[in-house]
XYZ file of C-alpha atoms in Angstrom:
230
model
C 131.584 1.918 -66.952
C 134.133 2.397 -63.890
C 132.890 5.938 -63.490
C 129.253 4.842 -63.871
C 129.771 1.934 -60.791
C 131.806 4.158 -58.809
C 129.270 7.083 -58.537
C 126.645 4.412 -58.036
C 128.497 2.771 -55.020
C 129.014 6.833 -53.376
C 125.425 7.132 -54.343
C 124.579 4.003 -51.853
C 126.901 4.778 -49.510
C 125.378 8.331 -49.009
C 122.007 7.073 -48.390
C 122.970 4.727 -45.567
C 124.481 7.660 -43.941
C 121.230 9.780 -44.343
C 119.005 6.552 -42.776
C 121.575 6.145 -40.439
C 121.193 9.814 -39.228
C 117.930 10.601 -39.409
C 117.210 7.150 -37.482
C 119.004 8.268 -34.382
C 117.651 11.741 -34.938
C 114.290 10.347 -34.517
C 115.178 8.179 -31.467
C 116.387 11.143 -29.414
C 113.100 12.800 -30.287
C 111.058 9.851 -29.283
C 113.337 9.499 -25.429
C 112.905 13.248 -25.569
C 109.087 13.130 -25.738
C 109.421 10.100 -23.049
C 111.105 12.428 -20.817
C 109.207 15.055 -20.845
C 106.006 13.063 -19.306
C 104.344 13.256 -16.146
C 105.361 10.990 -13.335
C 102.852 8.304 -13.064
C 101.699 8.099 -9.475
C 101.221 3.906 -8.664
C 97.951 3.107 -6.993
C 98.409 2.215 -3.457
C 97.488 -1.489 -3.795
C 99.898 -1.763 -6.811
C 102.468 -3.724 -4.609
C 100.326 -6.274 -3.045
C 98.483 -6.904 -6.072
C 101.698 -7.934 -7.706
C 103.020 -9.621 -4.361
C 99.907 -11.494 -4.918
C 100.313 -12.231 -8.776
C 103.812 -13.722 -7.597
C 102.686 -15.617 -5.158
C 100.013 -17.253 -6.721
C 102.592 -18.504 -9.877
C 104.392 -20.086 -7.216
C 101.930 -21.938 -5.787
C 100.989 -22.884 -9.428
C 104.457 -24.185 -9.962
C 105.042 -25.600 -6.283
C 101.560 -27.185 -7.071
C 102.857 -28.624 -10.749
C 105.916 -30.375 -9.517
C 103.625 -31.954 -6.489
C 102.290 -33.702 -9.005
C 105.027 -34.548 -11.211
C 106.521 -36.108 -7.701
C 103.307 -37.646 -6.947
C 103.394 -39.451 -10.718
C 106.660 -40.530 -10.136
C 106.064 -41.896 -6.299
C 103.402 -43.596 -7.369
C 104.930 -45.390 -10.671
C 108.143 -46.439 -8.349
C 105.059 -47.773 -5.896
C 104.082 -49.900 -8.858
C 106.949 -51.409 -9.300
C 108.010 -52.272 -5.839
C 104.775 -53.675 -5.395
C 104.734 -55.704 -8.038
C 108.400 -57.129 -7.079
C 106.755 -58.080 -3.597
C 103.967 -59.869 -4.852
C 106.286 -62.064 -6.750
C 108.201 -62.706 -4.373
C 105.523 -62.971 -2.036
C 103.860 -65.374 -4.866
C 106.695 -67.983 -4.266
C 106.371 -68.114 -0.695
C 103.007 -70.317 0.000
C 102.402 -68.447 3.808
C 102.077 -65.198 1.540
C 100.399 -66.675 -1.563
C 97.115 -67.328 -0.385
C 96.127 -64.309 1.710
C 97.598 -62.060 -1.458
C 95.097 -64.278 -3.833
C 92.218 -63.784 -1.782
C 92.581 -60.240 -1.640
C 92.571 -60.087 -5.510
C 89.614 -62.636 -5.875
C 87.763 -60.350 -3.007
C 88.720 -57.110 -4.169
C 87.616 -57.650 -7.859
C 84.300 -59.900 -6.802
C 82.827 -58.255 -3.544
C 79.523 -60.675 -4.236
C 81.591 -64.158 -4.609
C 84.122 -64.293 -1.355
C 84.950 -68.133 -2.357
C 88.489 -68.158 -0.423
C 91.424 -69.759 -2.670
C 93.262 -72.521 -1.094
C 96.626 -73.067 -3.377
C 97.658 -77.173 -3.792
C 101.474 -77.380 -3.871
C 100.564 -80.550 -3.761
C 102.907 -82.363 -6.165
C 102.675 -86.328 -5.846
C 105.898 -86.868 -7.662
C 108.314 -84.184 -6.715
C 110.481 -86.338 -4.084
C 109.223 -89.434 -5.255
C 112.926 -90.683 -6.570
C 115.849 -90.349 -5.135
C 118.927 -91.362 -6.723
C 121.456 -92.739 -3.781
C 124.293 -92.965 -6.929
C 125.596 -90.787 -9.558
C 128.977 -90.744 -11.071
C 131.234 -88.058 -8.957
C 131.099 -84.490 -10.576
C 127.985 -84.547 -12.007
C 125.448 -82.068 -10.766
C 121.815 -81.912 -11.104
C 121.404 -78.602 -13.892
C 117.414 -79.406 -15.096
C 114.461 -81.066 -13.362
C 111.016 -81.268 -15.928
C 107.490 -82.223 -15.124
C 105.889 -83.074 -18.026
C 102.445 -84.220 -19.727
C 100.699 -83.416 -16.453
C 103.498 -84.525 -14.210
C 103.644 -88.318 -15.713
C 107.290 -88.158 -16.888
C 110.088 -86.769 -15.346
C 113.277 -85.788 -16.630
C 116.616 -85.098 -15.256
C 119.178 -83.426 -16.584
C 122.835 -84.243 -14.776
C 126.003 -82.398 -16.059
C 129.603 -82.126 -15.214
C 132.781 -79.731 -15.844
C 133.684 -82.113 -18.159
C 130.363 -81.750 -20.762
C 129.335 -85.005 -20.209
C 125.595 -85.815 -19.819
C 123.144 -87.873 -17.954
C 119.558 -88.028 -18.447
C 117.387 -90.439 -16.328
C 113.975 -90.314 -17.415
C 110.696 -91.728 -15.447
C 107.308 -92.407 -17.399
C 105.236 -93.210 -14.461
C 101.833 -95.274 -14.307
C 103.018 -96.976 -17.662
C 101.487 -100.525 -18.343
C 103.874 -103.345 -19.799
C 102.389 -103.242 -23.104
C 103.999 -99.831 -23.616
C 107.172 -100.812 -22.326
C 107.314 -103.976 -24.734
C 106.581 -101.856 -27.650
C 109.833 -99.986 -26.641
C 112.007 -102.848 -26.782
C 113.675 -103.722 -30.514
C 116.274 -105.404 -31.842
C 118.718 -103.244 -31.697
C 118.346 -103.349 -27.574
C 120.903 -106.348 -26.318
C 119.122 -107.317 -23.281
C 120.991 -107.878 -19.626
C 119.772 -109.828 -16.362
C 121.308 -108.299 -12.874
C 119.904 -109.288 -9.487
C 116.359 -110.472 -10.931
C 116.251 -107.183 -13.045
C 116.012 -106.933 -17.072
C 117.314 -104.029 -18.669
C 117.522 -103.590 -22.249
C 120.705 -101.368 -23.363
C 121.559 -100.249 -26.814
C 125.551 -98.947 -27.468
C 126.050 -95.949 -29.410
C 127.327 -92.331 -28.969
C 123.770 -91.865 -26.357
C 124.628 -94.860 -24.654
C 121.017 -95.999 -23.274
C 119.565 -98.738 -20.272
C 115.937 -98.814 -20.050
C 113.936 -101.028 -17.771
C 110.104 -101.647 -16.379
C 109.755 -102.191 -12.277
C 106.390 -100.922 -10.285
C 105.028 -99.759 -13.364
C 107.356 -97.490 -14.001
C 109.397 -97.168 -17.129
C 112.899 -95.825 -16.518
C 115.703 -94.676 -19.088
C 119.122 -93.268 -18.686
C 120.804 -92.118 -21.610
C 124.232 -91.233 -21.076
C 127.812 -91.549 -22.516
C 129.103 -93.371 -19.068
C 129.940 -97.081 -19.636
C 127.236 -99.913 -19.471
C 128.647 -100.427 -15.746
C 128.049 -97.347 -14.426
C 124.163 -96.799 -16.293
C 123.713 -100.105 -14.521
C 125.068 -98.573 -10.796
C 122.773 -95.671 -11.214
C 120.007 -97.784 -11.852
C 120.270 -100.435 -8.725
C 120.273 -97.151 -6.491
C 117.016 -95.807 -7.507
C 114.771 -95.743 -4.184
């Protein structure tokens, strides 16, 4: 069996070297043939037709990355834009002329000009001429259509101190408020009703208003805050 694998293995190798000879043998014969040829003689035009061929890719290419700039010029346009007319949307000298070119852009047949209300009848209405040192104002809400307003005070400390303002309220709805649990106090011609808890809390009803603070300061200081409402 040795015998049989060896003479097998000098059988292979002998017919690599065969391909492996008559392979190159028939390359030189094919360079030889190449060789022997005629010189080709270029048309006279060869050179600017391919000067042309180059130039045009070029332009193709030049032309291709034109508009891949152009794409991305125009995106970063987008954006900026945008930005401004945020920006622009917060300031009220910009906000109207930027409206009415939308409106009048998008509906050339209705040029009804927009005229913006900032108009907010409440914003300003209270001021607050005391509150306890270190607090600082971190939350101002408008809510149900600007009818109650709620601030939110805070200091380093994590204390709290919400005053909140339910404006245009009749009496009935503040006496529905008031329960037993309330203890109720008299200072300078003014009734408050306070209730003593962890949310310490003085509400009270003057020019129709109904006004709560809710707060852990001290019944003294609730009471301060509330005489220097304006």
């Amino acid at each position: 069996m040795k015998d049989n694998k060896k003479r097998m293995e000098e059988q292979e190798q002998l017919l690599d070297h065969l391909i492996e000879y008559g392979g190159k043998q028939y390359i030189d014969d094919e360079v030889e043939k190449f060789e022997e040829l005629p010189e080709m003689e270029l048309p006279k035009d060869f050179d600017d037709r391919m000067d042309k061929m180059f130039k045009d890719a070029y332009k193709k290419e030049v032309h291709k990355e034109r508009v891949h700039l152009g794409k991305k010029i125009a995106a970063a346009a987008v954006i900026i834009l945008g930005a401004a007319s945020v920006t622009a949307m917060n300031v009220k000298a910009f906000r109207e002329p930027i409206l009415n070119f939308i409106f009048r852009s998008s509906d050339k047949d209705n040029r009804t000009k927009v005229d913006v209300d900032e108009t907010n009848n409440n914003e300003d209405q209270f001021q607050f001429n005391y509150i306890p040192e270190g607090y600082e104002l971190v939350k101002e809400q408008y809510l149900h259509n600007n009818t109650q307003i709620i601030y939110d005070y805070k200091n380093s400390e994590d204390n709290y101190l919400y005053i909140k303002i339910q404006i245009d309220q009749s009496y009935d709805t503040y006496s529905n408020l008031i329960s037993n649990d309330y203890t109720k106090i008299t200072k300078s011609n003014q009734v408050y009703y306070y209730i003593e808890s962890n949310r310490n809390r003085l509400f009270w009803y003057k020019n129709n208003n109904i006004f709560s603070i809710i707060s852990n300061e001290p019944i003294n200081e609730l009471i301060k805050i509330s005489q220097n409402i304006k």
